[in-house]
Amino acid sequence: VAARQLDYAWTSPHTVELVTRVELPPGYSAPALPARETRPLGTMTLTTERTSAPGVVTIVHRLDTGPARITADQLRATRAELLALRGEPATTLTFTSDAATLASQGKLREAMVATRQVISLHPAEALHHAQLAHLYLQAGQVAAARREADLATRLEPTNAEAWVAVGDARTFGLLGSTFGADADLVGAVAAFRKARALDPTSPSARLGLAMHLVRDDAGRLHADPTRLREAIALLRGLPEDGPRAQITSALVLLGDVAGLADHAKRLPAGPARNAADVAATALRADGVAALALADRLATGPERDRLLDTVANYLLWARRYEPMRVLRRATTKPLTAERDAALDRLIAIDRARLPSADPATPAILALAAIDAGPPKDPPWSADVTREFREAFDGLSLIHISEPTRPY
């Protein structure tokens, strides 16, 4: 073709049409689409027409080969255009359910109505009950979410996403707080493991289980190496854009300096990599060295965000000394009360609290409210019973971290 000098004559000039008809399932509507597009391809013309009606989207691609006879230069230009078209990515149409569209607009009541309408058409399909459970969670109706998720698993016991809905619903306390005191965290872990067994590729099951493995059965962040390493392995199986911060947080909880350095090397240059590097330096050396590295990596508002991010990682891991250095180095001034609170933060090992210290019973009382009864408490069985009765009566008390990593 490159050396051709003679004209090219079509044996039979023609027009080719490709018609694609998409029939939408109940509960879905067509997205807004451009009605008509015309694209010249050398001497050819490609026309795309899109029409939609309730429940149906029709797309017509029409290629007109153009003049019956073209010059060698026109042939080369047309061929180049066709090769460029072939190299372009395929057109993708994304259809979002009406319920999801309404939920994204904050119209949860209307989203629930739309989902129930689909359920009325397919009452035995677990998927729609799981979707309704998640809408209930967004609305803070945890008890209803649990009932709907449980129904989904009864309808289809082998549906992984139904078990994900069970895990999600049990992650919340009945007033809608994540990892609340009356959340069923043991049940949530069991549900996510069930979902993983049914579908090892499910991203939502991976993320849900990992989110729990960085916490103990009372919902508190912990440093159990077995659970944390399992969480990290699960997060690394997710798309790269998703779990970068969660992996860094888990490695800081674990105190794994070498793991943080390796994680940083896997990341592209940018804020996530900087945070992993600064966190590794804080654990390996101290807050001063971490601050010096942060000063080299970022300036201005980006520096403040970097320091805040790493300080939060260190706070969750109860690494208070380097956390204080980074938090106080931001350009945002701390209030006197907040600065004093930072000074009072200390890591407490409950197993080593002196039984003769008057503060020990108060500390363990708070721990009993927040995370269950301590072993061998310095009070009688009658006091333990009173704590249990008071806790059962309130059942919603929960002392949480200032900021959640997930």
Short mmCIF file of C-alpha atoms in Angstrom, two decimals:
data_model
loop_
_atom_site.label_atom_id
_atom_site.label_comp_id
_atom_site.label_asym_id
_atom_site.label_seq_id
_atom_site.Cartn_x
_atom_site.Cartn_y
_atom_site.Cartn_z
CA VAL A 1 0.00 0.00 0.00
CA ALA A 2 2.82 2.41 0.83
CA ALA A 3 4.23 2.23 -2.72
CA ARG A 4 0.90 2.16 -4.54
CA GLN A 5 0.46 4.73 -7.33
CA LEU A 6 -2.74 3.57 -8.99
CA ASP A 7 -6.25 4.44 -7.89
CA TYR A 8 -8.28 1.94 -5.90
CA ALA A 9 -11.74 0.94 -7.12
CA TRP A 10 -14.28 -0.78 -4.88
CA THR A 11 -15.69 -3.89 -6.53
CA SER A 12 -18.99 -3.00 -4.93
CA PRO A 13 -19.33 0.18 -2.84
CA HIS A 14 -21.63 -0.56 0.07
CA THR A 15 -22.98 0.33 3.49
CA VAL A 16 -22.71 -2.03 6.48
CA GLU A 17 -24.93 -1.80 9.55
CA LEU A 18 -24.40 -3.40 12.94
CA VAL A 19 -27.43 -3.19 15.23
CA THR A 20 -27.06 -3.86 18.97
CA ARG A 21 -30.21 -4.14 21.05
CA VAL A 22 -29.91 -4.24 24.84
CA GLU A 23 -32.97 -5.30 26.83
CA LEU A 24 -32.71 -4.03 30.39
CA PRO A 25 -33.91 -6.10 33.34
CA PRO A 26 -36.59 -4.68 35.65
CA GLY A 27 -35.22 -1.97 37.91
CA TYR A 28 -32.77 -0.56 35.36
CA SER A 29 -33.08 2.50 33.14
CA ALA A 30 -31.03 3.63 30.16
CA PRO A 31 -28.28 6.17 30.89
CA ALA A 32 -28.10 9.44 29.02
CA LEU A 33 -26.46 8.72 25.64
CA PRO A 34 -25.50 11.00 22.74
CA ALA A 35 -28.13 10.51 20.04
CA ARG A 36 -25.91 10.63 16.95
CA GLU A 37 -22.23 10.79 16.11
CA THR A 38 -20.57 10.99 12.69
CA ARG A 39 -16.89 10.20 12.23
CA PRO A 40 -14.96 10.46 8.93
CA LEU A 41 -12.51 7.63 8.30
CA GLY A 42 -10.62 8.86 5.26
CA THR A 43 -13.14 8.50 2.43
CA MET A 44 -15.41 6.35 4.59
CA THR A 45 -17.98 7.58 7.12
CA LEU A 46 -18.93 5.88 10.39
CA THR A 47 -22.27 6.95 11.86
CA THR A 48 -23.47 5.87 15.30
CA GLU A 49 -27.10 6.32 16.31
CA ARG A 50 -28.46 5.58 19.80
CA THR A 51 -32.08 5.40 20.84
CA SER A 52 -33.71 4.35 24.06
CA ALA A 53 -37.21 3.33 25.07
CA PRO A 54 -38.45 1.93 28.39
CA GLY A 55 -36.42 -1.20 29.00
CA VAL A 56 -34.55 -1.10 25.67
CA VAL A 57 -31.42 0.60 24.30
CA THR A 58 -30.66 0.30 20.58
CA ILE A 59 -27.32 1.24 19.03
CA VAL A 60 -26.76 1.29 15.27
CA HIS A 61 -23.26 1.53 13.78
CA ARG A 62 -23.37 2.35 10.04
CA LEU A 63 -20.23 2.31 7.88
CA ASP A 64 -20.44 3.88 4.39
CA THR A 65 -17.48 2.97 2.17
CA GLY A 66 -17.81 6.23 0.24
CA PRO A 67 -16.81 6.86 -3.41
CA ALA A 68 -16.45 3.87 -5.73
CA ARG A 69 -12.98 5.04 -6.84
CA ILE A 70 -10.30 6.69 -4.63
CA THR A 71 -6.69 7.75 -5.19
CA ALA A 72 -3.70 5.94 -3.74
CA ASP A 73 -3.20 8.74 -1.19
CA GLN A 74 -6.85 8.51 -0.14
CA LEU A 75 -6.45 4.75 0.23
CA ARG A 76 -3.45 5.18 2.51
CA ALA A 77 -5.25 7.82 4.61
CA THR A 78 -8.37 5.64 4.89
CA ARG A 79 -6.33 2.60 5.86
CA ALA A 80 -4.50 4.61 8.56
CA GLU A 81 -7.82 5.80 10.01
CA LEU A 82 -9.23 2.26 10.08
CA LEU A 83 -6.11 0.93 11.81
CA ALA A 84 -6.37 3.70 14.42
CA LEU A 85 -10.04 2.83 14.98
CA ARG A 86 -9.19 -0.83 15.44
CA GLY A 87 -6.62 0.09 18.12
CA GLU A 88 -9.09 2.08 20.18
CA PRO A 89 -10.72 0.47 23.23
CA ALA A 90 -14.17 -1.00 22.77
CA THR A 91 -17.15 1.10 23.72
CA THR A 92 -18.50 0.17 27.15
CA LEU A 93 -22.04 0.81 28.31
CA THR A 94 -22.65 0.83 32.06
CA PHE A 95 -26.16 0.39 33.38
CA THR A 96 -26.84 1.30 37.01
CA SER A 97 -29.92 0.10 38.83
CA ASP A 98 -32.59 2.67 39.58
CA ALA A 99 -32.18 1.93 43.29
CA ALA A 100 -28.42 2.59 43.19
CA THR A 101 -28.96 5.84 41.30
CA LEU A 102 -31.54 7.00 43.86
CA ALA A 103 -29.28 6.00 46.76
CA SER A 104 -26.37 7.97 45.30
CA GLN A 105 -28.67 11.01 45.26
CA GLY A 106 -29.48 10.51 48.95
CA LYS A 107 -33.02 9.29 48.20
CA LEU A 108 -32.87 6.17 50.35
CA ARG A 109 -36.63 5.82 50.84
CA GLU A 110 -37.22 5.88 47.09
CA ALA A 111 -34.30 3.47 46.57
CA MET A 112 -35.89 1.02 49.00
CA VAL A 113 -39.22 1.26 47.17
CA ALA A 114 -37.48 0.55 43.84
CA THR A 115 -35.66 -2.47 45.31
CA ARG A 116 -38.85 -3.88 46.82
CA GLN A 117 -40.51 -3.60 43.42
CA VAL A 118 -37.74 -5.75 41.93
CA ILE A 119 -38.08 -8.20 44.84
CA SER A 120 -41.79 -8.51 44.10
CA LEU A 121 -40.85 -9.70 40.60
CA HIS A 122 -38.05 -12.02 41.77
CA PRO A 123 -38.83 -12.88 45.40
CA ALA A 124 -36.57 -15.95 45.49
CA GLU A 125 -33.37 -14.19 44.30
CA ALA A 126 -30.94 -13.45 47.13
CA LEU A 127 -29.20 -10.60 45.31
CA HIS A 128 -32.07 -8.13 45.66
CA HIS A 129 -32.57 -8.90 49.35
CA ALA A 130 -28.83 -8.30 49.89
CA GLN A 131 -29.13 -4.99 48.06
CA LEU A 132 -32.06 -4.00 50.27
CA ALA A 133 -30.03 -4.95 53.35
CA HIS A 134 -27.29 -2.54 52.29
CA LEU A 135 -29.84 0.23 51.76
CA TYR A 136 -31.14 -0.37 55.28
CA LEU A 137 -27.57 -0.03 56.56
CA GLN A 138 -27.15 3.30 54.77
CA ALA A 139 -30.34 4.45 56.48
CA GLY A 140 -29.10 3.27 59.89
CA GLN A 141 -31.78 0.56 60.15
CA VAL A 142 -29.41 -2.18 61.28
CA ALA A 143 -32.00 -4.62 62.66
CA ALA A 144 -33.91 -4.54 59.36
CA ALA A 145 -30.64 -4.99 57.45
CA ARG A 146 -29.80 -8.08 59.49
CA ARG A 147 -33.23 -9.60 58.86
CA GLU A 148 -33.01 -8.97 55.12
CA ALA A 149 -29.46 -10.32 54.86
CA ASP A 150 -30.40 -13.47 56.80
CA LEU A 151 -33.36 -13.96 54.45
CA ALA A 152 -30.99 -13.70 51.47
CA THR A 153 -28.85 -16.57 52.80
CA ARG A 154 -31.93 -18.72 53.48
CA LEU A 155 -33.11 -18.20 49.90
CA GLU A 156 -29.69 -18.94 48.36
CA PRO A 157 -27.29 -20.48 50.89
CA THR A 158 -24.51 -20.67 48.28
CA ASN A 159 -24.70 -17.01 47.20
CA ALA A 160 -21.48 -15.32 48.35
CA GLU A 161 -22.83 -11.77 48.16
CA ALA A 162 -25.70 -12.74 50.46
CA TRP A 163 -23.13 -13.75 53.09
CA VAL A 164 -21.26 -10.49 52.49
CA ALA A 165 -24.50 -8.67 53.33
CA VAL A 166 -24.73 -10.70 56.56
CA GLY A 167 -21.16 -9.73 57.45
CA ASP A 168 -21.77 -6.07 56.68
CA ALA A 169 -24.99 -6.00 58.74
CA ARG A 170 -23.27 -7.57 61.74
CA THR A 171 -20.41 -5.08 61.57
CA PHE A 172 -22.77 -2.35 62.80
CA GLY A 173 -24.29 -1.81 66.23
CA LEU A 174 -28.04 -1.42 66.35
CA LEU A 175 -27.77 2.38 66.40
CA GLY A 176 -25.73 2.34 63.21
CA SER A 177 -22.19 2.72 64.60
CA THR A 178 -19.49 0.69 62.88
CA PHE A 179 -17.96 -1.83 65.32
CA GLY A 180 -20.50 -0.67 67.92
CA ALA A 181 -20.65 -2.35 71.31
CA ASP A 182 -23.64 -4.45 70.26
CA ALA A 183 -22.26 -5.37 66.84
CA ASP A 184 -21.90 -9.11 66.20
CA LEU A 185 -18.27 -9.05 65.13
CA VAL A 186 -17.66 -12.77 65.58
CA GLY A 187 -20.71 -13.45 63.41
CA ALA A 188 -19.47 -10.93 60.84
CA VAL A 189 -16.09 -12.68 60.53
CA ALA A 190 -17.81 -16.05 60.13
CA ALA A 191 -20.05 -14.61 57.40
CA PHE A 192 -17.16 -13.08 55.47
CA ARG A 193 -15.23 -16.36 55.70
CA LYS A 194 -18.28 -18.19 54.38
CA ALA A 195 -18.48 -15.73 51.47
CA ARG A 196 -14.77 -16.25 50.75
CA ALA A 197 -15.22 -20.02 50.74
CA LEU A 198 -18.09 -19.72 48.26
CA ASP A 199 -16.34 -17.17 46.03
CA PRO A 200 -12.61 -16.63 46.68
CA THR A 201 -12.56 -13.88 44.02
CA SER A 202 -15.20 -11.68 45.70
CA PRO A 203 -13.62 -8.23 46.39
CA SER A 204 -16.29 -7.32 48.94
CA ALA A 205 -15.68 -10.54 50.90
CA ARG A 206 -11.93 -9.91 50.86
CA LEU A 207 -12.26 -6.32 52.04
CA GLY A 208 -14.89 -7.12 54.66
CA LEU A 209 -12.83 -9.91 56.20
CA ALA A 210 -9.63 -7.84 56.13
CA MET A 211 -11.42 -4.95 57.83
CA HIS A 212 -12.26 -7.26 60.73
CA LEU A 213 -8.93 -9.04 60.98
CA VAL A 214 -7.18 -5.79 61.98
CA ARG A 215 -9.46 -5.72 65.03
CA ASP A 216 -10.21 -8.04 67.91
CA ASP A 217 -13.62 -9.54 68.65
CA ALA A 218 -14.61 -6.35 70.49
CA GLY A 219 -13.78 -4.15 67.49
CA ARG A 220 -10.58 -2.65 68.87
CA LEU A 221 -7.45 -2.29 66.74
CA HIS A 222 -4.84 -4.80 67.82
CA ALA A 223 -1.45 -6.17 66.87
CA ASP A 224 -2.12 -9.90 66.55
CA PRO A 225 0.47 -10.87 63.92
CA THR A 226 -1.46 -13.84 62.54
CA ARG A 227 -4.65 -11.89 61.92
CA LEU A 228 -2.83 -8.82 60.62
CA ARG A 229 -0.75 -10.79 58.12
CA GLU A 230 -3.90 -12.52 56.85
CA ALA A 231 -5.53 -9.09 56.48
CA ILE A 232 -2.55 -7.78 54.50
CA ALA A 233 -2.60 -10.81 52.18
CA LEU A 234 -6.32 -10.27 51.54
CA LEU A 235 -5.84 -6.56 50.82
CA ARG A 236 -3.01 -7.25 48.39
CA GLY A 237 -5.40 -9.39 46.38
CA LEU A 238 -7.59 -6.35 45.68
CA PRO A 239 -7.12 -3.83 42.84
CA GLU A 240 -4.10 -1.63 43.51
CA ASP A 241 -6.03 1.64 43.76
CA GLY A 242 -8.14 0.41 46.66
CA PRO A 243 -6.21 -0.89 49.67
CA ARG A 244 -2.94 1.06 49.71
CA ALA A 245 -3.75 3.02 52.88
CA GLN A 246 -5.24 -0.02 54.63
CA ILE A 247 -2.10 -2.08 53.95
CA THR A 248 0.08 0.71 55.35
CA SER A 249 -2.14 0.97 58.44
CA ALA A 250 -2.01 -2.79 59.05
CA LEU A 251 1.79 -2.86 58.68
CA VAL A 252 2.13 -0.01 61.18
CA LEU A 253 -0.13 -1.89 63.63
CA LEU A 254 2.11 -4.90 63.11
CA GLY A 255 5.25 -2.81 63.59
CA ASP A 256 6.70 -4.37 60.45
CA VAL A 257 9.39 -1.93 59.28
CA ALA A 258 10.72 -4.22 56.55
CA GLY A 259 7.18 -4.87 55.33
CA LEU A 260 6.49 -1.12 55.15
CA ALA A 261 9.66 -0.54 53.15
CA ASP A 262 8.72 -3.34 50.74
CA HIS A 263 5.16 -2.00 50.48
CA ALA A 264 6.49 1.49 49.67
CA LYS A 265 8.59 0.07 46.83
CA ARG A 266 5.48 -1.47 45.26
CA LEU A 267 3.69 1.88 45.17
CA PRO A 268 4.04 4.53 42.47
CA ALA A 269 5.56 7.85 43.47
CA GLY A 270 3.01 9.95 45.30
CA PRO A 271 1.26 10.51 48.65
CA ALA A 272 0.63 6.82 49.44
CA ARG A 273 4.28 5.90 48.92
CA ASN A 274 5.46 8.92 50.93
CA ALA A 275 3.20 7.94 53.84
CA ALA A 276 4.56 4.38 53.88
CA ASP A 277 8.16 5.65 53.82
CA VAL A 278 7.60 8.18 56.61
CA ALA A 279 5.75 5.60 58.74
CA ALA A 280 8.60 3.11 58.29
CA THR A 281 11.11 5.77 59.37
CA ALA A 282 9.03 6.62 62.45
CA LEU A 283 9.04 2.96 63.52
CA ARG A 284 12.67 2.31 62.59
CA ALA A 285 14.12 5.50 64.08
CA ASP A 286 11.90 8.13 65.75
CA GLY A 287 9.55 11.00 65.10
CA VAL A 288 12.34 13.49 64.45
CA ALA A 289 13.80 11.36 61.64
CA ALA A 290 10.32 10.79 60.21
CA LEU A 291 9.66 14.54 60.24
CA ALA A 292 12.95 15.22 58.45
CA LEU A 293 11.98 12.75 55.72
CA ALA A 294 8.51 14.27 55.41
CA ASP A 295 10.08 17.72 54.97
CA ARG A 296 12.13 16.39 52.06
CA LEU A 297 9.18 14.66 50.42
CA ALA A 298 6.48 17.34 50.55
CA THR A 299 5.83 21.02 51.16
CA GLY A 300 2.86 23.23 52.03
CA PRO A 301 -0.60 21.64 52.32
CA GLU A 302 0.70 18.36 50.90
CA ARG A 303 3.20 18.18 53.78
CA ASP A 304 0.42 18.76 56.32
CA ARG A 305 -1.67 15.98 54.77
CA LEU A 306 1.31 13.63 54.86
CA LEU A 307 2.03 14.39 58.52
CA ASP A 308 -1.63 14.01 59.49
CA THR A 309 -1.92 10.70 57.64
CA VAL A 310 1.15 9.15 59.25
CA ALA A 311 0.25 10.58 62.67
CA ASN A 312 -3.12 8.82 62.42
CA TYR A 313 -1.42 5.52 61.56
CA LEU A 314 0.82 5.91 64.59
CA LEU A 315 -2.10 6.91 66.83
CA TRP A 316 -4.08 3.79 65.87
CA ALA A 317 -0.97 1.71 66.59
CA ARG A 318 -0.48 3.50 69.95
CA ARG A 319 2.96 4.75 68.92
CA TYR A 320 2.42 7.99 70.76
CA GLU A 321 5.92 9.51 70.90
CA PRO A 322 6.53 9.79 67.11
CA MET A 323 2.84 10.63 66.64
CA ARG A 324 3.20 13.69 68.89
CA VAL A 325 6.22 14.94 66.95
CA LEU A 326 4.44 14.72 63.59
CA ARG A 327 1.11 16.10 64.81
CA ARG A 328 2.73 19.17 66.34
CA ALA A 329 4.82 19.84 63.22
CA THR A 330 1.83 20.63 61.01
CA THR A 331 1.08 24.24 60.18
CA LYS A 332 -2.40 23.88 61.69
CA PRO A 333 -2.13 25.04 65.32
CA LEU A 334 -3.46 22.71 68.01
CA THR A 335 -5.76 24.02 70.71
CA ALA A 336 -4.33 24.02 74.23
CA GLU A 337 -6.78 21.30 75.21
CA ARG A 338 -5.82 19.08 72.27
CA ASP A 339 -2.12 19.63 72.87
CA ALA A 340 -2.54 18.68 76.52
CA ALA A 341 -4.51 15.59 75.51
CA LEU A 342 -1.63 14.49 73.27
CA ASP A 343 0.72 14.75 76.25
CA ARG A 344 -1.51 12.52 78.36
CA LEU A 345 -1.67 9.67 75.85
CA ILE A 346 0.20 6.60 77.05
CA ALA A 347 0.10 2.99 75.93
CA ILE A 348 -1.34 0.77 78.66
CA ASP A 349 -0.64 -2.93 78.98
CA ARG A 350 -3.62 -4.16 80.98
CA ALA A 351 -1.82 -7.35 81.93
CA ARG A 352 0.85 -5.31 83.78
CA LEU A 353 -1.36 -2.87 85.66
CA PRO A 354 -0.44 -2.92 89.37
CA SER A 355 -3.35 -4.26 91.38
CA ALA A 356 -2.56 -1.90 94.28
CA ASP A 357 -2.78 1.22 92.12
CA PRO A 358 -6.08 3.06 92.78
CA ALA A 359 -6.28 3.93 89.06
CA THR A 360 -6.28 0.26 88.00
CA PRO A 361 -9.94 -0.48 88.81
CA ALA A 362 -11.06 2.64 86.91
CA ILE A 363 -8.98 1.72 83.85
CA LEU A 364 -10.23 -1.85 83.85
CA ALA A 365 -13.81 -0.67 84.36
CA LEU A 366 -13.57 1.39 81.17
CA ALA A 367 -11.98 -1.57 79.43
CA ALA A 368 -14.84 -3.79 80.57
CA ILE A 369 -17.36 -1.38 79.09
CA ASP A 370 -15.42 -0.98 75.87
CA ALA A 371 -14.01 -4.40 75.12
CA GLY A 372 -15.39 -6.99 77.48
CA PRO A 373 -14.35 -8.08 80.98
CA PRO A 374 -10.63 -8.23 81.83
CA LYS A 375 -9.03 -11.39 83.13
CA ASP A 376 -8.55 -11.55 86.91
CA PRO A 377 -10.04 -8.12 87.72
CA PRO A 378 -9.21 -6.57 91.13
CA TRP A 379 -12.82 -6.70 92.30
CA SER A 380 -15.26 -9.29 93.54
CA ALA A 381 -17.62 -11.51 91.59
CA ASP A 382 -20.50 -9.35 92.81
CA VAL A 383 -18.94 -6.27 91.17
CA THR A 384 -18.40 -8.23 87.97
CA ARG A 385 -22.08 -9.16 87.98
CA GLU A 386 -23.06 -5.52 88.55
CA PHE A 387 -20.90 -4.44 85.62
CA ARG A 388 -22.53 -7.05 83.41
CA GLU A 389 -26.02 -5.96 84.44
CA ALA A 390 -25.20 -2.30 83.85
CA PHE A 391 -23.60 -3.07 80.50
CA ASP A 392 -26.54 -5.19 79.38
CA GLY A 393 -28.88 -2.38 80.35
CA LEU A 394 -26.99 0.25 78.37
CA SER A 395 -25.61 -2.10 75.70
CA LEU A 396 -24.69 0.81 73.44
CA ILE A 397 -21.73 2.34 75.29
CA HIS A 398 -18.64 2.25 73.13
CA ILE A 399 -15.35 4.09 73.51
CA SER A 400 -13.96 4.39 70.01
CA GLU A 401 -10.74 5.66 68.52
CA PRO A 402 -10.80 9.35 67.39
CA THR A 403 -10.60 8.32 63.75
CA ARG A 404 -11.30 5.00 62.07
CA PRO A 405 -8.73 3.61 59.59
CA TYR A 406 -11.48 1.99 57.49
#
